[in-house]
CSV table of C-alpha atoms and ligand atoms in Angstrom, one decimal:
chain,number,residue,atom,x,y,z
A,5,UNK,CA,0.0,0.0,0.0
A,6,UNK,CA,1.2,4.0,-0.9
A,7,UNK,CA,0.6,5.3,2.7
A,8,UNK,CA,2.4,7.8,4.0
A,9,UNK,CA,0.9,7.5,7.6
A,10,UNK,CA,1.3,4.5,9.9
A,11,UNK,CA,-0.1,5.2,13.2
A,12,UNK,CA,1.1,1.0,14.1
A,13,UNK,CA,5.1,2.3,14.3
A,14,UNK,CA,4.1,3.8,17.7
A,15,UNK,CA,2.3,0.6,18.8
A,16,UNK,CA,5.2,-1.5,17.4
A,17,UNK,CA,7.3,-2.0,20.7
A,18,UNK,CA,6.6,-2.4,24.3
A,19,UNK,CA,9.1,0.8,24.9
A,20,UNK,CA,7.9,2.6,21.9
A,21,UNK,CA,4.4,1.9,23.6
A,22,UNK,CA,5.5,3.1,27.0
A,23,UNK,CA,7.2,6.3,25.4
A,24,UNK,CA,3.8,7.4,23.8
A,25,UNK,CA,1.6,6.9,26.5
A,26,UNK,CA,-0.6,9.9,26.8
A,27,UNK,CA,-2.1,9.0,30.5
A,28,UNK,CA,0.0,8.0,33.4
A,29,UNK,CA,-1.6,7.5,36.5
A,30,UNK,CA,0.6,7.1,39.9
A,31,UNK,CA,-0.5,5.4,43.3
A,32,UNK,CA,0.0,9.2,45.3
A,33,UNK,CA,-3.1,9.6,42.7
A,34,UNK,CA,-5.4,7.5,44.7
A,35,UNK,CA,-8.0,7.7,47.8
A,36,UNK,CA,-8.3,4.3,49.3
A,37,UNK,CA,-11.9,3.8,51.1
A,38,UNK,CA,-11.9,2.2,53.9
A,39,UNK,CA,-15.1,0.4,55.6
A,40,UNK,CA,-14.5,0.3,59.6
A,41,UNK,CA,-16.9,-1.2,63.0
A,42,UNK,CA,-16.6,-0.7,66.5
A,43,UNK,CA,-18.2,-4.0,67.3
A,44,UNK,CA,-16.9,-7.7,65.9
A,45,UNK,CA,-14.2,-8.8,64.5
A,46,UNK,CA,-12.5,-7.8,60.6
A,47,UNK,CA,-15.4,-8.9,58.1
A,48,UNK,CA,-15.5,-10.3,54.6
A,49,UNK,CA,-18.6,-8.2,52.5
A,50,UNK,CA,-20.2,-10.6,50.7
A,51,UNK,CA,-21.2,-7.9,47.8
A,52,UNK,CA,-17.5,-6.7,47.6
A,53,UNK,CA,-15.1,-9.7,46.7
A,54,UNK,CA,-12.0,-9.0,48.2
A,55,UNK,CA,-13.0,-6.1,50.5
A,56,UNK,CA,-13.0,-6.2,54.7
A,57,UNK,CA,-14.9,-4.3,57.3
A,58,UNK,CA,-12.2,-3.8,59.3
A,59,UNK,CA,-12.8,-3.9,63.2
A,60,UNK,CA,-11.4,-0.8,65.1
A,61,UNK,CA,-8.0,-2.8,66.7
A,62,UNK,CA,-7.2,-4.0,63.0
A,63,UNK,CA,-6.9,-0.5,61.1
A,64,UNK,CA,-3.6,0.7,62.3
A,65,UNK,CA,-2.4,-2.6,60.4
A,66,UNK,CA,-4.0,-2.1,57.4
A,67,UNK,CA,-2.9,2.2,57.2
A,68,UNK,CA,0.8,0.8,57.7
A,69,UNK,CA,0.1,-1.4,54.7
A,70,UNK,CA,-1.2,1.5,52.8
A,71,UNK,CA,1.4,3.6,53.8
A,72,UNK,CA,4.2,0.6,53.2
A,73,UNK,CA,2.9,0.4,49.5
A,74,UNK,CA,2.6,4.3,48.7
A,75,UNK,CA,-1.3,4.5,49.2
A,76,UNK,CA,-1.0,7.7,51.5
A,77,UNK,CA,-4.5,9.2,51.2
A,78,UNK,CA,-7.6,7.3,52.7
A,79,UNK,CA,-11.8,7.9,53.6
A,80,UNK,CA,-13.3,6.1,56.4
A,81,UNK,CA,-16.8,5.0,56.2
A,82,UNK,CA,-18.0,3.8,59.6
A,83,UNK,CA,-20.7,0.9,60.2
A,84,UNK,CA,-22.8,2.2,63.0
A,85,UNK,CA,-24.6,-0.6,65.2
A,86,UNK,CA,-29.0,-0.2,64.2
A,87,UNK,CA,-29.0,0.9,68.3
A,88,UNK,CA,-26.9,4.0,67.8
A,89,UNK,CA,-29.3,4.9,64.7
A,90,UNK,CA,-32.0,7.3,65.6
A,91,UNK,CA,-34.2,9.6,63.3
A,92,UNK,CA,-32.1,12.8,64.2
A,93,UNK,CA,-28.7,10.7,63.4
A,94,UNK,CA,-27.9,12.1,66.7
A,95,UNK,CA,-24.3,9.9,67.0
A,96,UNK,CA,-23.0,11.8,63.9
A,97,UNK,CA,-22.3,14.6,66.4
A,98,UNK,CA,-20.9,12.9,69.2
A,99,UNK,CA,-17.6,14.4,70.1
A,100,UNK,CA,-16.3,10.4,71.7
A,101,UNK,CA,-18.2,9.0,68.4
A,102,UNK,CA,-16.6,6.2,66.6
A,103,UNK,CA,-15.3,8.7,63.6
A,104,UNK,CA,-14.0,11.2,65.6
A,105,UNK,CA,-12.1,9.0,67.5
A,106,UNK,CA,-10.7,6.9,64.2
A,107,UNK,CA,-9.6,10.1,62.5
A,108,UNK,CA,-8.0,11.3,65.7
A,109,UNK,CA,-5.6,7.7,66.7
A,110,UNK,CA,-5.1,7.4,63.0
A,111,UNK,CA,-3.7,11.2,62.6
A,112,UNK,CA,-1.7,10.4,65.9
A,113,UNK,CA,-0.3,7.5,64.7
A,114,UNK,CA,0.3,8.2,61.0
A,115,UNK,CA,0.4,12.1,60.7
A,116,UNK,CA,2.0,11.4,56.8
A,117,UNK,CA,-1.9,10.3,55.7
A,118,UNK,CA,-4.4,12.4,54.4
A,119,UNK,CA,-7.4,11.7,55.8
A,120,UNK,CA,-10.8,12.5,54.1
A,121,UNK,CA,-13.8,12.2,56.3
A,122,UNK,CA,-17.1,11.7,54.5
A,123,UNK,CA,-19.7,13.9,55.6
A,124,UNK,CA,-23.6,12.8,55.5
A,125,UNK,CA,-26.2,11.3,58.1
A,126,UNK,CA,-26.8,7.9,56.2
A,127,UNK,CA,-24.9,5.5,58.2
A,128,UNK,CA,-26.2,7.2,61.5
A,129,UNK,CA,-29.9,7.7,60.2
A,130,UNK,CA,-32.6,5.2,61.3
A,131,UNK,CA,-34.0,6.3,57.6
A,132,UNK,CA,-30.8,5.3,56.0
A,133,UNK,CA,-31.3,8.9,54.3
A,134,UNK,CA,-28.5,11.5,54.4
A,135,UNK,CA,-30.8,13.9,55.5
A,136,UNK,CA,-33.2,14.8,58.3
A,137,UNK,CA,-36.7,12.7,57.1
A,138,UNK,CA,-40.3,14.0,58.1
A,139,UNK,CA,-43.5,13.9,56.5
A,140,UNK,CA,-41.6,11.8,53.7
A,141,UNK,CA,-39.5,14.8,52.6
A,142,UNK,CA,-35.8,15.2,53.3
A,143,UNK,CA,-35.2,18.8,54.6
A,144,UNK,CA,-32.2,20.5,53.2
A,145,UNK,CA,-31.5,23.6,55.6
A,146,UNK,CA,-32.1,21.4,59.0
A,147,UNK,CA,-29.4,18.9,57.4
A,148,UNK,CA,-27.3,21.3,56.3
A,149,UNK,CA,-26.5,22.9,60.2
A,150,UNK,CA,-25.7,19.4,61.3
A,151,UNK,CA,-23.8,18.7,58.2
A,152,UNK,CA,-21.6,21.7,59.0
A,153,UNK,CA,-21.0,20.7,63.2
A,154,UNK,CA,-20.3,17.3,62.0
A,155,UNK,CA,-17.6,18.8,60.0
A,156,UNK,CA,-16.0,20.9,62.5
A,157,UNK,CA,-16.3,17.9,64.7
A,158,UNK,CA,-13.7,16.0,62.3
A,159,UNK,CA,-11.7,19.1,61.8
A,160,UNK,CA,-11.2,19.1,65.5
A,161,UNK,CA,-10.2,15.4,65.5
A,162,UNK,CA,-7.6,16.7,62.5
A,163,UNK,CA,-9.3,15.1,59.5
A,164,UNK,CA,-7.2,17.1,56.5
A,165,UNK,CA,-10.9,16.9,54.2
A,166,UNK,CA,-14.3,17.0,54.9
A,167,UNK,CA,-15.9,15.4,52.4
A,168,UNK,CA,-19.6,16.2,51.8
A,169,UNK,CA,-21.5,13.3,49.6
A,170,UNK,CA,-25.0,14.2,51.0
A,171,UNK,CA,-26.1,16.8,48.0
A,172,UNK,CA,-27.5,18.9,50.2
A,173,UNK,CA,-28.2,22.8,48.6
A,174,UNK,CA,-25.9,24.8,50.4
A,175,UNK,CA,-23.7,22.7,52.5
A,176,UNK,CA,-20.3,23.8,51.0
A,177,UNK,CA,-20.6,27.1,51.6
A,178,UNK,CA,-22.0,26.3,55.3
A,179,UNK,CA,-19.6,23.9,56.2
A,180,UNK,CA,-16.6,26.4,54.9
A,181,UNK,CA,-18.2,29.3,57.5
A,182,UNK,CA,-18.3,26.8,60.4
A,183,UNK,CA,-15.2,25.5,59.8
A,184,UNK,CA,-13.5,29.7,59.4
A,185,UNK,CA,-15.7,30.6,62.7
A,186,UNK,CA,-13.5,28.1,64.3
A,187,UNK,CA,-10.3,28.4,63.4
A,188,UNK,CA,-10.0,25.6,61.1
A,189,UNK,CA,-9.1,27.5,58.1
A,190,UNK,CA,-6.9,25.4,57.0
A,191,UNK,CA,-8.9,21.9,56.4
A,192,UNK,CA,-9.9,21.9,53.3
A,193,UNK,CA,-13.1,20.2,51.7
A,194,UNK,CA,-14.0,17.5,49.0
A,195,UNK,CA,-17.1,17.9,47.4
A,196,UNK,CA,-19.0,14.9,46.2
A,197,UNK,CA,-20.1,17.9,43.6
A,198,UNK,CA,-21.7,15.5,41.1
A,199,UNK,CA,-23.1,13.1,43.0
A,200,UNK,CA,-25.7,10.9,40.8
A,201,UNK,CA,-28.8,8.4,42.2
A,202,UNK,CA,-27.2,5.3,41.2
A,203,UNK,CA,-27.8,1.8,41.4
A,204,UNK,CA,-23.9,1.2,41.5
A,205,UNK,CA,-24.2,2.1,45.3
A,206,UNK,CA,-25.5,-1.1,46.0
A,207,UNK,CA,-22.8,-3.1,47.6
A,208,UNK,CA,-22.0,-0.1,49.6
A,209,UNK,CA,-25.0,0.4,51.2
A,210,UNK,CA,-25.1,-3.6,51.7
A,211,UNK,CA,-21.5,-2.9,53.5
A,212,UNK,CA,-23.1,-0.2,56.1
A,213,UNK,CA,-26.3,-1.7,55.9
A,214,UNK,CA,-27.1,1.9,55.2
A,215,UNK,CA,-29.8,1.4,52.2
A,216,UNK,CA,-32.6,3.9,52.8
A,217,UNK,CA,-35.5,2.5,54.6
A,218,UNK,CA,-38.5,3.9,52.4
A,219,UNK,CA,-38.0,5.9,49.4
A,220,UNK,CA,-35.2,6.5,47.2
A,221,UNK,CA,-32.4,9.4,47.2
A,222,UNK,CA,-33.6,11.4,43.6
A,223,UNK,CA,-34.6,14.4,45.5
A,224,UNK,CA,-31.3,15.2,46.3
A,225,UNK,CA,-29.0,13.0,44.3
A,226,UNK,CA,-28.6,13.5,40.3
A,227,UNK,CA,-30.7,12.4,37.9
A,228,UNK,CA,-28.2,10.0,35.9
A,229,UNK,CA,-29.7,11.5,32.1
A,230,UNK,CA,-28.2,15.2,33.7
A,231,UNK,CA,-24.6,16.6,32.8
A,232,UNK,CA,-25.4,20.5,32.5
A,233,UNK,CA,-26.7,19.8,36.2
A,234,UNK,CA,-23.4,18.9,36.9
A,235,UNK,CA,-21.6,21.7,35.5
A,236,UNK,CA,-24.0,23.7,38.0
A,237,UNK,CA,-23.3,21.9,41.0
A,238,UNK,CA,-19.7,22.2,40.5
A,239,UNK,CA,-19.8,26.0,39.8
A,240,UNK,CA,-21.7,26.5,43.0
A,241,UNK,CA,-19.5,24.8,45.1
A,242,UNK,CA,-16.8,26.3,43.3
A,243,UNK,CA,-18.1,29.6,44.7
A,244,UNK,CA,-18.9,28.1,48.0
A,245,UNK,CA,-15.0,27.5,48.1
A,246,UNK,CA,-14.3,23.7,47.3
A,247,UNK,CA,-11.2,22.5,47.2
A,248,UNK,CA,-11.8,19.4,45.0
A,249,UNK,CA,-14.7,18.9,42.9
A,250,UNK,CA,-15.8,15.1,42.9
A,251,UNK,CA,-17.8,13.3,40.4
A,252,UNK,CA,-19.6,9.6,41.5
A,253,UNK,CA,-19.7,6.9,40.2
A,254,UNK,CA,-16.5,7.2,37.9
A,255,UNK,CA,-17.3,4.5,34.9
A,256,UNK,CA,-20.3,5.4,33.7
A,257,UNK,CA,-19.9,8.8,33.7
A,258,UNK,CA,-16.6,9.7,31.8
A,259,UNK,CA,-18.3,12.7,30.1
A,260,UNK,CA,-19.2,14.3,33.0
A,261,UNK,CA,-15.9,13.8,34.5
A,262,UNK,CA,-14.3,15.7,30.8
A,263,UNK,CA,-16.9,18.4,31.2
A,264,UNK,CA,-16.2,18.9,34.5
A,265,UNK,CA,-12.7,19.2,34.4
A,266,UNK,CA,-12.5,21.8,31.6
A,267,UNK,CA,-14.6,23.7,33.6
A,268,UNK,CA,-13.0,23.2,37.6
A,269,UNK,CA,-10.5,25.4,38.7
A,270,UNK,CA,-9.7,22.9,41.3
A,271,UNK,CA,-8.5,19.2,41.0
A,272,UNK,CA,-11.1,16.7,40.0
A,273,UNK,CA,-12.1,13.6,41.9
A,274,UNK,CA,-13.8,10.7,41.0
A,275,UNK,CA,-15.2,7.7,42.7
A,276,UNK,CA,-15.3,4.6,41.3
A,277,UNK,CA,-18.0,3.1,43.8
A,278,UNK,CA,-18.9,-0.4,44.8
A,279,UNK,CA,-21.2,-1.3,42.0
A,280,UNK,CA,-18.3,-0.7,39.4
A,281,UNK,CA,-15.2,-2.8,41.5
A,282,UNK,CA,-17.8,-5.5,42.6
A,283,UNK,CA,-18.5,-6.3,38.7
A,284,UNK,CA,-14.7,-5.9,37.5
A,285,UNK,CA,-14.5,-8.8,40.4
A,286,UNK,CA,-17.4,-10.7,39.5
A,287,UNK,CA,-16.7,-10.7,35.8
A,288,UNK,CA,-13.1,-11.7,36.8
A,289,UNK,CA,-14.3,-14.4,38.7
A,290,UNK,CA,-16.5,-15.4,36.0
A,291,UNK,CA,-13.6,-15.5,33.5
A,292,UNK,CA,-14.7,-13.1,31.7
A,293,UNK,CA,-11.2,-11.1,31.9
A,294,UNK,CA,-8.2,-10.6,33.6
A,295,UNK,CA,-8.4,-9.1,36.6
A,296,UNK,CA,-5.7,-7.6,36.8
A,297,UNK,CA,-6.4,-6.0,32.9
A,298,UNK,CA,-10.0,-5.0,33.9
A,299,UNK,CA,-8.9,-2.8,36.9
A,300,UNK,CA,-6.0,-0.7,35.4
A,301,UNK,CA,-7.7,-0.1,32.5
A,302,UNK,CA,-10.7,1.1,34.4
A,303,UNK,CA,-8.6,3.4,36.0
A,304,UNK,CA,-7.1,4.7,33.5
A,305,UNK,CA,-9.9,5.5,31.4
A,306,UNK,CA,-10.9,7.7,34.7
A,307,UNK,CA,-7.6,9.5,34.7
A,308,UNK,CA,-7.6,10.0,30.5
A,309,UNK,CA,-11.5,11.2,31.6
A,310,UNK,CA,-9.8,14.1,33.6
A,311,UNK,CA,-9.6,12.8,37.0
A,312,UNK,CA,-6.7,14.2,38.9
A,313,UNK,CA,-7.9,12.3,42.2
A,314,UNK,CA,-9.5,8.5,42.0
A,315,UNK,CA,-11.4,7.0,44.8
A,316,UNK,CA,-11.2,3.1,44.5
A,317,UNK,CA,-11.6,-0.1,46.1
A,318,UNK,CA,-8.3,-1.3,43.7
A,319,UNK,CA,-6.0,1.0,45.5
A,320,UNK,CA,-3.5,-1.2,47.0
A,321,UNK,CA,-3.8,-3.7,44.3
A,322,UNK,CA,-2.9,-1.7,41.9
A,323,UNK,CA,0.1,0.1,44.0
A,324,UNK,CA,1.1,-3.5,44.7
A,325,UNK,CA,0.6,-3.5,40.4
A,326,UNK,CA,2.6,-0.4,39.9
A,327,UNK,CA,5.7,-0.8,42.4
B,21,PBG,C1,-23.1,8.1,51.6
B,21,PBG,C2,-22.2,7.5,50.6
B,21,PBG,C3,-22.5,6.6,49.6
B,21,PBG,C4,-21.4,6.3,49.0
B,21,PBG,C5,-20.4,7.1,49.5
B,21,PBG,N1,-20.9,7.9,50.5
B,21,PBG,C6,-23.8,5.8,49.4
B,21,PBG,C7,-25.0,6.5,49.0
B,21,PBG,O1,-25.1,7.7,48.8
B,21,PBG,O2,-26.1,5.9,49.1
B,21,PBG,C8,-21.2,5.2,47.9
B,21,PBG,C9,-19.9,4.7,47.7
B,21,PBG,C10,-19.8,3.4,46.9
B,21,PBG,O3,-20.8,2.9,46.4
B,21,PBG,O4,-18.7,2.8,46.8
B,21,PBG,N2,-23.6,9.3,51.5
């Protein structure tokens, strides 16, 4: 054939390959999350092959394995026994709570990590909402001022990020007052800015046993067909003053994660959730792929989205991957 171009002499070589890459993604690059209980021992989740609960006395063993393979940023999620639940997710804003008190002996222990603290009533709420719920409605403003103690209350116990995933109106903005009024100008907040009502939350919420008890979350989460609803969101929290933007889930919403960045004049986060790393594994399993395959190149396609930060269940796999 008379052609001139022959885009294959880049893909001809492993190094030629390697030299071209246009994405590179690097472990400092990614969030580990982190499910933790204060009763019972470390617990396999069923819905999430590969994934503990970890009990409170096992965690400073698993952060020195993070740390160990280069994983240096992680989010607690807590699992909150049904009897510390109450309509008013009262325990969210208990200064000797369960959070407070992770955050503070991990900080202690490990001051290197960044910590990120997720901020939202669900796994406290007897309504498994992440807001306040009467007469069926989930009120925004009522939410919001406990939102914004439960925020200083993780500042206090030195959390570096506060990160807000309820999709509340408002919240950034109120969270970044309380936060100033009390000194604690300098943690900073994540925003779960683009936060969509997704069905990939599933094995999460299975984790935490924190599925909403009546009703779904569309009055405050995204409607998944949305991307100029986004762009919104993220300008408001922009003006708010957010300090990352985050988009969630990651996968299925590549576009929004692109929009979003050429928009954000903060980094970008993304969350690939439960739903996405429980069918990489259960396709794995299956023999569908390659793990291994299946989870960098999910990753990757996040990072090549425009995602400067990655939330993922993969973390230390894929440091262990990439030392
Ligand atoms: C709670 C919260 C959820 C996730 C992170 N924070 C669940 C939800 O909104 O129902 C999902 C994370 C995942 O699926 O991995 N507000």
């Amino acid at each position: 054939m008379k052609i001139v171009q022959r885009p294959r002499r880049l893909r001809r070589t492993h190094s030629i390959r390697e030299a071209v890459a246009e994405t590179q993604c690097s472990v400092s690059q990614l969030v580990y999350p982190l499910f933790v209980q204060e009763l019972g021992q470390d617990d396999a989740i069923g819905s999430m092959p590969g994934v503990t609960r970890w009990s409170e006395k096992s965690l400073p063993k698993v952060l020195e394995n993070c740390l160990e393979l280069g994983v240096r940023s992680v989010i607690f999620f807590p699992k909150i026994p049904d009897s510390q639940k109450d309509s008013l997710a009262q325990e969210a804003l208990n200064p000797n709570g369960f959070v407070p008190r992770l955050i503070r002996e991990s900080k202690k222990r490990f001051p290197e990590l960044t910590l990120f603290s997720d901020i939202a009533l669900d796994p406290f709420s007897s309504d498994g909402h992440d807001g306040i719920v009467r007469e069926g409605k989930i009120w925004n403003d009522e939410t919001v001022e406990i939102l914004a103690k439960m925020a200083v209350l993780h500042a206090e116990a030195g959390v570096d990020f506060v990160a807000p995933s309820d999709m509340m109106d408002g919240r950034v903005g109120a969270i970044r007052s309380a936060l100033d009024a009390k000194g604690f100008t300098d943690t900073g907040i994540l925003s779960y800015a683009a936060k969509y009502a997704s069905c990939f939350y599933g094995p999460f919420r299975d984790a935490l046993d924190s599925a909403p008890r009546a009703g779904d979350k569309k009055t405050y989460q995204m409607d998944p067909r949305n991307v100029e609803e986004a762009l919104r969101e993220v300008r408001l929290d922009l003006e708010e003053g957010a300090d990352f933007v985050m988009v969630k889930p990651a996968g299925a919403y590549l576009d929004v994660i692109r929009r979003v960045k050429e928009i954000s004049s903060v980094p970008v986060a993304a969350y690939q959730v439960s739903g996405e790393y429980s069918m990489i594994q259960l396709g794995a399993k299956n023999g569908l792929f390659a793990l291994e395959k299946a989870m960098e190149e999910s990753v990757h396609a996040i990072r090549r989205a425009g995602a400067d930060l990655i939330f993922t269940y993969f973390a230390l796999d894929l440091a262990r991957k990439w030392k």
